[in-house]
Each structure stands twice: as C-alpha cells, then as structure tokens.
Amino acid sequence: MKDVDLDRLLHAAAKSKDETPVELPFGFDTRVIALSRQTKNGNGAALAVLLRRITLFAAALIVLGIAGAYFEFDRSGDDIFASGNEFAIADSAIQDEVAQ
Amino acid sequence: MIFIKIFQKLDQFSGKVPLEHWVSRIAVNTCLSAIESERIRPELRHADLSEEEQAVVENLATSTEELAPDRQLASRQLVEHLLEFLKPAERLVIDLLYLQGRSVEEIHQITGLGMTAIKVRAFRARQKMKVQLSKLAETKS
C-alpha cells in the first residue's frame, strides 16, 4: 500500500460527514421516566424504613434509660438502708455503753 | 453502545441507587470492556470489515483513481477502524490533520504540541495505517 493510496482513503473519509444518528432507542425515555417514578416511590419507602428505624432506636434508648434509672434508684435505696442500719447499730452500742 | 446496554439492562435496575450512578457505572464498564477487547484482539481482519469497506480496500489496491462519492462513508468507517490501532495522540493528529483538514499551525494552537512533534506523529501514524491497510489487502488476496 502506497502513500498515495492512504491519501486517497483519507481524502474520501474527510469528505464524508459523520452522520451517525445520535438518538435514543425507541421507548428509552419512557422507560427511564417510569423507572424514575418508581425510584421516587422507592425513596418514600426508604423514608418509611428510616422513620421505623429511628422509632425503634428511640424505643431502645427509652428502655435502656428506664432500666438504668431503676438500677440507680435500687442501688441508692440500698445505700439509704445500709446507712440506716449502721446508725441503728451505733445507737445500740452507745445505749449499751450508757447502760453499763 | 452505552445507551443500548442501558436499555437492555433497564429491568436489572433495582432502584436502590440513583439512576445516574447506575448509568455511569454501566458506561465505565462498557468502556473498560471495549479497551480490554481491543487489547485481547489487536488485529484487524478482512472479515471484520463490512462489504463496503472491503470494496474500498480492493479499490485502493487495484485502482489509482479517486474513490467514488458513494464510497465515502465506507472510507470513513475504514479509517475509523484504522485509527483504533493508533495511540490516542497519533489518532488526534490524524483526525485534526486529515479528517478535519486543519493545518499544522492550527493543530499546534489546539493541542500545544510542537510543529515537529505533530509532523513526526503524523508520519508514524501514517506508517502504521499503511501497514494495517497492506495487511488487509494481503489477507483479502
């Protein structure tokens, strides 16, 4: 193949306009729009799932808070009773000493 | 090609990700597949050409006259095939110089390449294209 042949080829190619049709396939836009609408509905469902998760998380937090509060109250109750007993023992010992 | 792939795979779109992300992923994968297929089979065969393109090759090998106007589209497609075997920089130079008919000075202004570099790349690209064309003509005969 000679330079002249390549020049002929390139010359002919340059004359040809690139007429490749840049079009969407038939029905493409319709299907994309339909899917897009579906996706929007899907976003609504996703929002509902998110809300459900938030609610569950909040409920779990409330339960934990109640359990913690109950535990704390229970422990401080023991302290009160414990300090009351100590006071009673000390009072009893003092009274014994006074009686002797 | 990307649009066709998207169209064919629309039913596989789950809707869990945005459509734009899904489309861009398909586009990237399609381009990567095309590059990979070029790498796997880097030779252009005579059988890969359309009938019109084969006729252009035959015409180039047997005649010295200008190609007929009805062969221009096939010539363009044949050149597109040949351009696929060039490096991107060489492809750009051939496209600007011969297909768009720009001067070396214009290409220099557009690409920022030196005049000598443009001429060297054009020369090398032409050599490669001639080799490919010769192979095509030989495989036909």
Coordinates of C-alpha atoms in Angstrom, one line a residue:
Chain A
M1 CA 0.0 0.0 0.0
K2 CA 1.5 3.4 -1.0
D3 CA 1.2 6.8 0.5
V4 CA -1.0 7.8 -2.5
D5 CA -3.5 5.1 -1.6
L6 CA -3.6 6.2 2.0
D7 CA -4.1 9.8 0.9
R8 CA -7.0 8.7 -1.4
L9 CA -8.6 6.9 1.5
L10 CA -8.1 9.8 4.0
H11 CA -9.3 12.3 1.3
A12 CA -12.5 10.3 0.8
A13 CA -13.0 9.8 4.5
A14 CA -12.6 13.6 5.1
K15 CA -15.4 14.3 2.6
S16 CA -17.8 12.1 4.4
K17 CA -19.6 13.8 7.2
D18 CA -20.0 11.8 10.4
E19 CA -23.7 11.2 10.1
T20 CA -24.1 8.6 12.8
P21 CA -27.5 9.3 14.2
V22 CA -27.3 10.2 17.9
E23 CA -30.7 9.2 19.0
L24 CA -32.1 7.4 22.0
P25 CA -33.5 3.9 21.2
F26 CA -37.3 3.9 20.8
G27 CA -39.1 3.9 24.1
F28 CA -35.9 4.6 26.1
D29 CA -37.1 7.9 27.6
T30 CA -40.5 6.4 28.6
R31 CA -38.9 3.5 30.4
V32 CA -36.4 5.8 32.1
I33 CA -39.2 8.1 33.3
A34 CA -41.2 5.2 34.5
L35 CA -38.2 3.9 36.4
S36 CA -37.5 7.3 37.8
R37 CA -41.1 7.5 39.1
Q38 CA -40.6 4.1 40.6
T39 CA -37.4 5.3 42.2
K40 CA -39.3 8.3 43.7
N41 CA -41.8 5.9 45.3
G42 CA -38.8 3.8 46.4
N43 CA -37.5 6.9 48.1
G44 CA -40.8 7.2 50.0
A45 CA -40.5 3.6 51.1
A46 CA -36.9 4.2 52.2
L47 CA -38.1 7.2 54.2
A48 CA -40.6 5.0 56.0
V49 CA -37.9 2.4 56.7
L50 CA -35.7 5.2 58.1
L51 CA -38.5 6.5 60.3
R52 CA -39.2 3.0 61.6
R53 CA -35.5 2.6 62.4
I54 CA -35.4 5.9 64.3
T55 CA -38.5 4.9 66.3
L56 CA -37.0 1.5 67.2
F57 CA -33.8 3.2 68.2
A58 CA -35.6 5.7 70.3
A59 CA -37.7 3.0 72.0
A60 CA -34.5 1.1 72.7
L61 CA -33.0 4.2 74.2
I62 CA -36.0 4.8 76.4
V63 CA -36.0 1.2 77.7
L64 CA -32.3 1.5 78.5
G65 CA -32.9 4.8 80.2
I66 CA -35.7 3.3 82.4
A67 CA -33.5 0.3 83.2
G68 CA -30.6 2.5 84.1
A69 CA -32.8 4.7 86.3
Y70 CA -34.3 1.7 88.0
F71 CA -30.9 0.2 88.7
E72 CA -29.6 3.5 90.0
F73 CA -32.6 4.0 92.2
D74 CA -32.3 0.5 93.5
R75 CA -28.6 1.0 94.4
S76 CA -29.2 4.3 96.2
G77 CA -32.1 2.7 98.1
D78 CA -29.6 0.1 99.4
D79 CA -27.3 2.8 100.5
I80 CA -30.0 4.5 102.4
F81 CA -31.0 1.3 104.1
A82 CA -27.3 0.5 104.7
S83 CA -26.6 3.9 106.4
G84 CA -29.8 3.5 108.4
N85 CA -28.6 0.1 109.8
E86 CA -25.2 1.5 110.6
F87 CA -26.9 4.3 112.5
A88 CA -29.1 1.8 114.4
I89 CA -26.0 -0.4 115.3
A90 CA -24.1 2.6 116.5
D91 CA -27.1 3.9 118.5
S92 CA -27.5 0.5 120.1
A93 CA -23.8 0.3 121.0
I94 CA -23.9 3.7 122.6
Q95 CA -27.0 2.8 124.6
D96 CA -25.3 -0.4 125.8
E97 CA -22.3 1.5 126.9
V98 CA -24.5 4.1 128.7
A99 CA -26.5 1.2 130.4
Q100 CA -23.2 -0.3 131.7
Chain B
M1 CA -23.5 1.3 22.5
I2 CA -23.8 2.5 26.1
F3 CA -27.4 3.6 25.5
I4 CA -28.2 0.2 24.1
K5 CA -26.6 -1.6 27.1
I6 CA -28.6 0.6 29.5
F7 CA -31.8 -0.1 27.5
Q8 CA -31.2 -3.8 27.6
K9 CA -30.4 -3.9 31.3
L10 CA -33.2 -1.5 32.5
D11 CA -35.0 -4.4 34.1
Q12 CA -32.0 -5.0 36.2
F13 CA -32.1 -1.6 37.8
S14 CA -33.1 -2.2 41.4
G15 CA -33.9 1.5 42.3
K16 CA -31.7 1.2 45.4
V17 CA -29.1 3.6 43.9
P18 CA -29.7 6.8 42.0
L19 CA -30.2 6.2 38.2
E20 CA -27.3 8.5 37.4
H21 CA -24.9 6.3 39.4
W22 CA -26.2 3.2 37.7
V23 CA -25.9 4.7 34.2
S24 CA -22.4 6.0 34.9
R25 CA -21.3 2.5 36.2
I26 CA -22.6 0.9 33.0
A27 CA -20.8 3.5 30.9
V28 CA -17.5 2.9 32.7
N29 CA -17.8 -0.9 32.5
T30 CA -18.7 -0.7 28.8
C31 CA -15.6 1.4 28.1
L32 CA -13.4 -0.9 30.1
S33 CA -14.7 -3.9 28.2
A34 CA -14.1 -2.2 24.9
I35 CA -10.5 -1.4 25.9
E36 CA -10.0 -4.9 27.1
S37 CA -11.4 -6.4 23.9
E38 CA -9.0 -4.2 21.9
R39 CA -6.1 -5.4 23.9
I40 CA -7.1 -9.1 23.6
R41 CA -7.5 -8.9 19.8
P42 CA -5.3 -6.1 18.4
E43 CA -5.5 -7.2 14.8
L44 CA -8.0 -6.0 12.2
R45 CA -9.1 -8.8 9.9
H46 CA -10.5 -8.5 6.5
A47 CA -13.6 -10.4 7.7
D48 CA -14.2 -7.7 10.3
L49 CA -14.9 -5.2 7.6
S50 CA -18.3 -4.6 6.0
E51 CA -18.8 -5.3 2.4
E52 CA -18.5 -1.7 1.5
E53 CA -15.3 -1.4 3.5
Q54 CA -13.9 -4.5 1.8
A55 CA -14.7 -2.9 -1.6
V56 CA -12.8 0.2 -0.6
V57 CA -9.8 -1.8 0.3
E58 CA -10.0 -3.6 -3.0
N59 CA -10.4 -0.4 -4.9
L60 CA -7.3 1.1 -3.2
A61 CA -5.3 -2.0 -4.1
T62 CA -6.4 -2.2 -7.7
S63 CA -7.1 1.3 -8.9
T64 CA -5.3 4.7 -8.7
E65 CA -8.4 6.8 -9.2
E66 CA -10.2 8.8 -6.5
L67 CA -12.8 6.8 -4.6
A68 CA -16.3 7.3 -5.8
P69 CA -18.6 9.5 -3.7
D70 CA -20.8 6.6 -2.7
R71 CA -17.7 5.0 -1.1
Q72 CA -17.0 8.0 1.2
L73 CA -19.0 6.7 4.1
A74 CA -17.3 3.3 3.9
S75 CA -13.9 5.0 3.6
R76 CA -14.7 7.0 6.8
Q77 CA -15.6 3.8 8.6
L78 CA -12.5 2.1 7.4
V79 CA -10.4 5.0 8.6
E80 CA -12.1 4.8 12.0
H81 CA -11.1 1.1 12.1
L82 CA -7.5 2.0 11.3
L83 CA -7.5 4.8 13.8
E84 CA -8.3 2.3 16.6
F85 CA -4.8 0.9 16.2
L86 CA -3.1 4.2 16.8
K87 CA -2.1 5.8 20.1
P88 CA -4.5 8.5 21.3
A89 CA -2.1 11.3 20.4
E90 CA -1.5 9.9 16.9
R91 CA -5.2 9.4 16.4
L92 CA -5.8 13.0 17.4
V93 CA -3.2 14.3 15.0
I94 CA -4.6 12.3 12.1
D95 CA -8.1 13.3 12.9
L96 CA -7.3 17.0 13.0
L97 CA -4.8 17.0 10.1
Y98 CA -6.6 14.8 7.6
L99 CA -10.2 14.3 8.6
Q100 CA -10.9 17.9 9.8
G101 CA -8.4 19.4 7.3
R102 CA -6.6 21.6 9.8
S103 CA -3.1 23.0 9.3
V104 CA -0.1 22.0 11.4
E105 CA -0.2 25.6 12.8
E106 CA -3.8 25.2 13.9
I107 CA -3.1 21.8 15.5
H108 CA -0.2 23.4 17.3
Q109 CA -2.5 26.0 18.7
I110 CA -5.2 23.5 19.6
T111 CA -3.0 20.8 21.2
G112 CA 0.0 22.7 22.3
L113 CA 2.3 20.2 20.6
G114 CA 5.4 21.4 18.8
M115 CA 5.3 21.6 15.0
T116 CA 8.0 18.9 14.7
A117 CA 6.2 16.6 17.1
I118 CA 3.0 16.9 15.1
K119 CA 4.7 16.0 11.9
V120 CA 6.6 13.1 13.5
R121 CA 3.4 11.8 15.0
A122 CA 1.5 12.2 11.7
F123 CA 4.3 10.4 9.8
R124 CA 4.4 7.5 12.3
A125 CA 0.6 7.2 12.3
R126 CA 0.6 7.1 8.5
Q127 CA 3.2 4.4 8.6
K128 CA 1.1 2.3 11.0
M129 CA -2.1 2.9 8.9
K130 CA -0.3 1.8 5.8
V131 CA 0.9 -1.4 7.4
Q132 CA -2.6 -2.2 8.5
L133 CA -4.0 -1.4 5.1
S134 CA -1.4 -3.6 3.5
K135 CA -2.3 -6.5 5.8
L136 CA -5.9 -6.1 5.0
A137 CA -5.2 -6.1 1.3
E138 CA -3.0 -9.2 1.6
T139 CA -5.4 -11.1 3.7
K140 CA -8.1 -10.5 1.1
S141 CA -5.8 -11.9 -1.7

